[in-house]
Short mmCIF file of C-alpha atoms and ligand atoms in Angstrom, two decimals:
data_model
loop_
_atom_site.label_atom_id
_atom_site.label_comp_id
_atom_site.label_asym_id
_atom_site.label_seq_id
_atom_site.Cartn_x
_atom_site.Cartn_y
_atom_site.Cartn_z
CA MET A 186 156.52 101.99 133.07
CA ASP A 187 155.21 99.05 131.10
CA ARG A 188 152.29 99.80 128.86
CA VAL A 189 149.82 97.71 126.96
CA LYS A 190 149.45 99.02 123.46
CA ILE A 191 145.80 99.09 122.50
CA GLY A 192 146.96 98.69 118.90
CA ILE A 193 144.10 100.64 117.34
CA ASN A 194 145.59 103.05 114.79
CA GLY A 195 146.21 106.37 116.56
CA MET A 196 144.77 105.33 119.89
CA ASP A 197 148.05 104.79 121.76
CA GLU A 198 149.14 108.31 120.84
CA LEU A 199 146.23 109.62 122.90
CA LEU A 200 147.62 107.63 125.83
CA ASN A 201 151.30 108.51 125.41
CA GLY A 202 152.04 104.92 124.44
CA GLY A 203 149.23 102.78 125.80
CA ILE A 204 147.38 101.71 128.93
CA PRO A 205 149.72 101.33 131.93
CA VAL A 206 149.93 97.58 132.49
CA HIS A 207 147.46 96.13 135.04
CA ARG A 208 145.29 99.23 134.91
CA HIS A 209 141.65 98.61 134.13
CA VAL A 210 139.59 100.75 131.85
CA ALA A 211 135.89 101.50 131.49
CA LEU A 212 134.82 102.11 127.88
CA PHE A 213 131.70 104.24 127.83
CA GLY A 214 129.45 104.84 124.87
CA GLY A 215 125.88 105.09 123.70
CA PRO A 216 124.19 102.56 121.44
CA GLY A 217 126.26 101.79 118.34
CA ALA A 218 129.11 104.04 119.45
CA GLY A 219 131.63 101.30 118.69
CA LYS A 220 132.28 99.79 122.13
CA THR A 221 132.27 96.17 120.96
CA SER A 222 134.43 96.91 117.92
CA PHE A 223 136.95 98.91 119.97
CA ALA A 224 137.18 96.26 122.68
CA PHE A 225 137.43 93.45 120.15
CA GLU A 226 140.21 95.17 118.21
CA TYR A 227 142.12 95.70 121.48
CA LEU A 228 142.16 91.92 121.94
CA TYR A 229 142.80 91.20 118.26
CA ARG A 230 145.89 93.47 118.16
CA GLY A 231 147.16 91.83 121.33
CA ALA A 232 146.62 88.35 119.92
CA LYS A 233 148.57 89.25 116.79
CA ALA A 234 151.40 90.60 118.97
CA GLY A 235 151.60 87.40 121.03
CA GLU A 236 149.36 88.38 123.95
CA ASN A 237 146.38 86.12 124.34
CA GLY A 238 143.07 87.79 125.07
CA LEU A 239 139.74 86.86 126.60
CA TYR A 240 136.45 88.36 125.50
CA ILE A 241 133.72 87.81 128.08
CA SER A 242 130.55 88.57 126.20
CA LEU A 243 127.35 89.03 128.14
CA GLU A 244 125.32 90.15 125.14
CA GLU A 245 126.25 88.59 121.82
CA THR A 246 127.19 84.97 121.19
CA ALA A 247 130.74 84.13 120.08
CA GLU A 248 129.42 83.35 116.58
CA ASP A 249 127.69 86.72 116.34
CA ILE A 250 130.80 88.56 117.45
CA VAL A 251 132.99 86.79 114.89
CA GLU A 252 130.42 87.45 112.17
CA ASN A 253 129.90 91.12 113.09
CA MET A 254 133.59 91.88 113.47
CA SER A 255 134.46 90.11 110.21
CA ALA A 256 131.81 92.26 108.51
CA ALA A 257 132.89 95.51 110.17
CA PHE A 258 136.57 94.83 109.42
CA SER A 259 136.34 93.13 106.04
CA GLY A 260 140.06 93.59 105.39
CA ILE A 261 140.98 91.50 108.44
CA THR A 262 140.54 88.01 107.15
CA ASP A 263 141.84 85.86 110.00
CA ILE A 264 139.41 86.77 112.78
CA LYS A 265 137.87 83.31 112.74
CA ASP A 266 141.29 81.63 112.92
CA VAL A 267 142.55 83.82 115.75
CA VAL A 268 139.41 82.97 117.72
CA ALA A 269 139.57 79.25 116.87
CA SER A 270 143.22 79.08 118.02
CA LYS A 271 142.20 80.65 121.35
CA GLN A 272 144.65 83.50 120.94
CA LEU A 273 141.43 85.47 121.24
CA GLU A 274 139.02 83.44 123.32
CA ILE A 275 135.37 84.39 123.42
CA VAL A 276 133.32 83.15 126.36
CA LYS A 277 129.64 83.76 126.90
CA PRO A 278 128.76 82.85 130.50
CA ASP A 279 125.21 81.74 131.29
CA LYS A 280 125.16 83.86 134.39
CA PHE A 281 125.97 87.52 134.81
CA LEU A 282 127.45 87.28 138.29
CA LEU A 283 130.75 89.05 138.80
CA GLU A 284 132.01 86.12 140.90
CA ASP A 285 131.56 83.84 137.89
CA ILE A 286 133.24 86.32 135.59
CA ALA A 287 136.17 86.61 138.02
CA GLU A 288 136.46 82.83 138.13
CA ILE A 289 136.55 82.58 134.33
CA LEU A 290 139.23 85.27 134.24
CA GLU A 291 141.40 83.52 136.80
CA ASP A 292 141.00 80.22 135.01
CA ARG A 293 141.94 81.60 131.59
CA ILE A 294 144.93 83.52 133.00
CA THR A 295 146.22 80.29 134.53
CA ASN A 296 145.35 77.97 131.67
CA ASN A 297 145.65 80.13 128.56
CA GLY A 298 148.07 82.83 129.73
CA ILE A 299 145.74 85.64 128.76
CA LYS A 300 147.10 89.16 129.24
CA ARG A 301 144.17 91.19 127.96
CA ALA A 302 140.55 90.90 128.94
CA VAL A 303 137.27 92.47 127.93
CA VAL A 304 133.93 92.36 129.73
CA ASP A 305 131.11 93.45 127.38
CA SER A 306 129.12 94.87 129.09
CA ALA A 307 129.06 95.94 132.73
CA THR A 308 125.54 97.15 132.07
CA MET A 309 124.38 93.57 131.66
CA VAL A 310 125.93 92.77 135.04
CA LYS A 311 124.20 95.74 136.59
CA MET A 312 120.82 94.65 135.27
CA ALA A 313 121.16 91.41 137.20
CA PHE A 314 121.04 93.38 140.45
CA LYS A 315 117.83 94.44 142.10
CA ASP A 316 119.33 97.35 143.90
CA GLU A 317 122.04 99.79 142.99
CA SER A 318 123.95 99.64 146.27
CA GLU A 319 124.43 95.91 145.92
CA TYR A 320 125.82 96.43 142.43
CA ARG A 321 128.16 99.14 143.71
CA GLN A 322 129.44 96.88 146.47
CA THR A 323 129.99 93.96 144.11
CA MET A 324 131.66 96.16 141.49
CA PHE A 325 134.01 97.39 144.18
CA GLU A 326 134.89 93.85 145.20
CA PHE A 327 135.30 92.78 141.59
CA PHE A 328 137.66 95.65 140.94
CA SER A 329 139.76 94.78 144.02
CA LEU A 330 140.03 91.26 142.70
CA LEU A 331 140.94 92.49 139.23
CA LYS A 332 143.82 94.44 140.81
CA ASN A 333 145.43 91.16 141.81
CA LEU A 334 145.12 89.52 138.42
CA ASP A 335 147.86 89.58 135.82
CA CYS A 336 145.86 91.17 133.02
CA THR A 337 144.79 94.54 131.65
CA ALA A 338 141.04 94.74 131.26
CA ILE A 339 138.54 96.86 129.37
CA MET A 340 134.96 96.85 130.57
CA THR A 341 132.31 98.37 128.35
CA VAL A 342 129.53 100.44 129.90
CA GLU A 343 126.40 101.68 128.19
CA ALA A 344 126.22 105.42 128.66
CA PRO A 345 122.94 106.80 129.95
CA ASN A 346 123.06 109.74 127.50
CA GLN A 347 125.17 111.27 124.72
CA ASP A 348 126.91 113.81 126.92
CA LEU A 349 129.17 111.23 128.48
CA ALA A 350 131.54 113.46 130.38
CA GLU A 351 128.70 115.34 132.03
CA SER A 352 126.31 112.48 132.66
CA SER A 353 125.75 111.38 136.21
CA PHE A 354 128.78 109.43 137.30
CA GLY A 355 128.29 105.78 138.10
CA ILE A 356 130.41 103.57 140.32
CA GLU A 357 132.41 102.52 137.21
CA HIS A 358 133.74 106.08 136.89
CA PHE A 359 135.27 105.89 140.35
CA VAL A 360 136.56 102.36 140.70
CA MET A 361 138.13 101.98 137.27
CA ASP A 362 141.67 103.29 136.64
CA GLY A 363 140.81 104.70 133.28
CA ILE A 364 137.84 106.00 131.36
CA ILE A 365 137.61 106.16 127.58
CA ASN A 366 134.47 107.71 126.09
CA LEU A 367 133.15 106.88 122.63
CA TYR A 368 130.73 109.34 121.02
CA ASN A 369 128.30 109.00 118.16
CA LEU A 370 127.73 112.67 117.49
CA GLY A 371 124.81 113.96 115.47
CA ARG A 372 125.78 116.39 112.72
CA GLU A 373 123.56 117.98 110.09
CA ASP A 374 123.09 114.98 107.86
CA GLN A 375 125.34 112.35 109.38
CA ARG A 376 126.88 111.04 112.57
CA ILE A 377 130.51 111.41 113.46
CA LYS A 378 132.27 109.07 115.84
CA ALA A 379 134.71 110.50 118.34
CA VAL A 380 136.89 109.20 121.17
CA GLU A 381 138.26 110.84 124.30
CA VAL A 382 140.47 109.64 127.12
CA TYR A 383 138.62 111.07 130.12
CA LYS A 384 140.98 109.79 132.78
CA MET A 385 143.87 107.34 133.01
CA ARG A 386 145.62 106.81 136.31
CA GLY A 387 149.37 106.44 136.04
CA THR A 388 149.96 108.35 132.82
CA ASP A 389 149.49 111.70 131.21
CA HIS A 390 147.27 111.61 128.14
CA LYS A 391 145.71 113.82 125.52
CA ARG A 392 142.47 115.39 126.64
CA GLU A 393 140.75 116.37 123.46
CA LYS A 394 137.91 114.61 121.75
CA VAL A 395 139.15 113.33 118.39
CA PRO A 396 137.29 111.74 115.46
CA PHE A 397 137.59 108.05 114.65
CA LYS A 398 136.32 105.92 111.80
CA PHE A 399 135.79 102.33 110.84
CA THR A 400 138.16 101.25 108.08
CA PRO A 401 138.27 97.74 106.58
CA THR A 402 141.53 97.04 108.44
CA GLY A 403 140.43 98.38 111.82
CA LEU A 404 139.40 101.54 113.63
CA LYS A 405 141.39 104.67 112.88
CA VAL A 406 141.75 107.52 115.37
CA PHE A 407 142.56 110.88 113.79
CA VAL A 408 144.93 112.33 116.39
CA GLY A 409 145.35 116.08 116.03
CA GLU A 410 142.10 116.53 114.11
CA LYS A 411 139.14 118.36 115.53
CA VAL A 412 135.58 117.15 115.78
CA PHE A 413 133.36 119.48 113.77
N1 LIG B 271 132.16 99.27 108.38
C1 LIG B 271 131.52 100.20 109.08
N2 LIG B 271 131.54 101.47 108.69
C2 LIG B 271 130.95 102.44 109.40
N3 LIG B 271 130.27 102.20 110.52
C3 LIG B 271 130.22 100.95 110.96
C4 LIG B 271 130.84 99.89 110.27
N4 LIG B 271 130.62 98.75 110.95
C5 LIG B 271 129.90 99.10 112.02
N5 LIG B 271 129.66 100.42 112.02
C6 LIG B 271 128.89 101.19 113.02
O1 LIG B 271 129.25 100.75 114.29
C7 LIG B 271 128.11 100.29 115.01
C8 LIG B 271 128.39 99.00 115.74
O2 LIG B 271 129.49 99.14 116.53
P1 LIG B 271 129.58 98.29 117.85
O3 LIG B 271 128.74 97.10 117.82
O4 LIG B 271 131.03 98.15 118.07
O5 LIG B 271 128.96 99.37 118.83
P2 LIG B 271 128.48 99.17 120.33
O6 LIG B 271 128.76 100.46 120.99
O7 LIG B 271 129.07 97.95 120.90
O8 LIG B 271 126.92 99.00 120.12
P3 LIG B 271 125.82 98.37 121.11
O9 LIG B 271 125.36 99.53 121.92
O10 LIG B 271 124.79 97.90 120.16
O11 LIG B 271 126.46 97.30 121.90
C9 LIG B 271 127.10 100.00 113.95
O12 LIG B 271 125.81 100.17 114.49
C10 LIG B 271 127.42 100.98 112.90
O13 LIG B 271 126.80 102.22 113.18
MG1 LIG B 272 128.26 96.28 121.83
#
């Protein structure tokens, strides 16, 4: 089976080698859990390995993302260049409609050969809907469309509370092939970040929650370590 290596240090070990190609993943996390950084590094690692990526940002501008990621990963000095060369394209649509997002995806797959995509965040899409059932229906249609596109996508979702695995399940939990949860856990005098692969269709994977950290050269997942 072909897999897409996320490329984040340690992360592919949790997935027995990576995301099965053409599977689409929801990345859940609370505020500041690291969703944007994780999703951005997924595209950055792909870009460096010759797979163009598309970052559809519904929150931050392209400039903000480049600035924030360059600050978070100070040891990665070519973020601006990789973005300027369109190996990692950042697009901020004016509208939050899934049809528009799908159109951008199709266009960039055809015209820039992108293989990896990120939508940050699905929550912004959801907020554009007046009622939940309409969002569910559209999400379902969007996912069916995604299935026919030649890319492997990560969609970030803001988690309603810290206890991600137990929180009420949204439509994203059911339609997406995979779920990765990011935690920002409160400990006595600090917060610890942790990651867990909650489900991934098409592959076995590790099930434990493991710590991860920001390092200047990227995120680092401490496979085999426990979260205390
Ligand atoms: N170099 C760093 N070292 C440690 N922590 C960092 C570093 N850079 C960023 N962070 C932490 O990561 C958080 C930002 O991560 P990111 O923007 O990826 O999270 P997010 O889940 O997308 O957040 P949001 O909910 O705001 O969209 C910061 O708020 C900070 O807590
Ligand atoms: Mg974010």
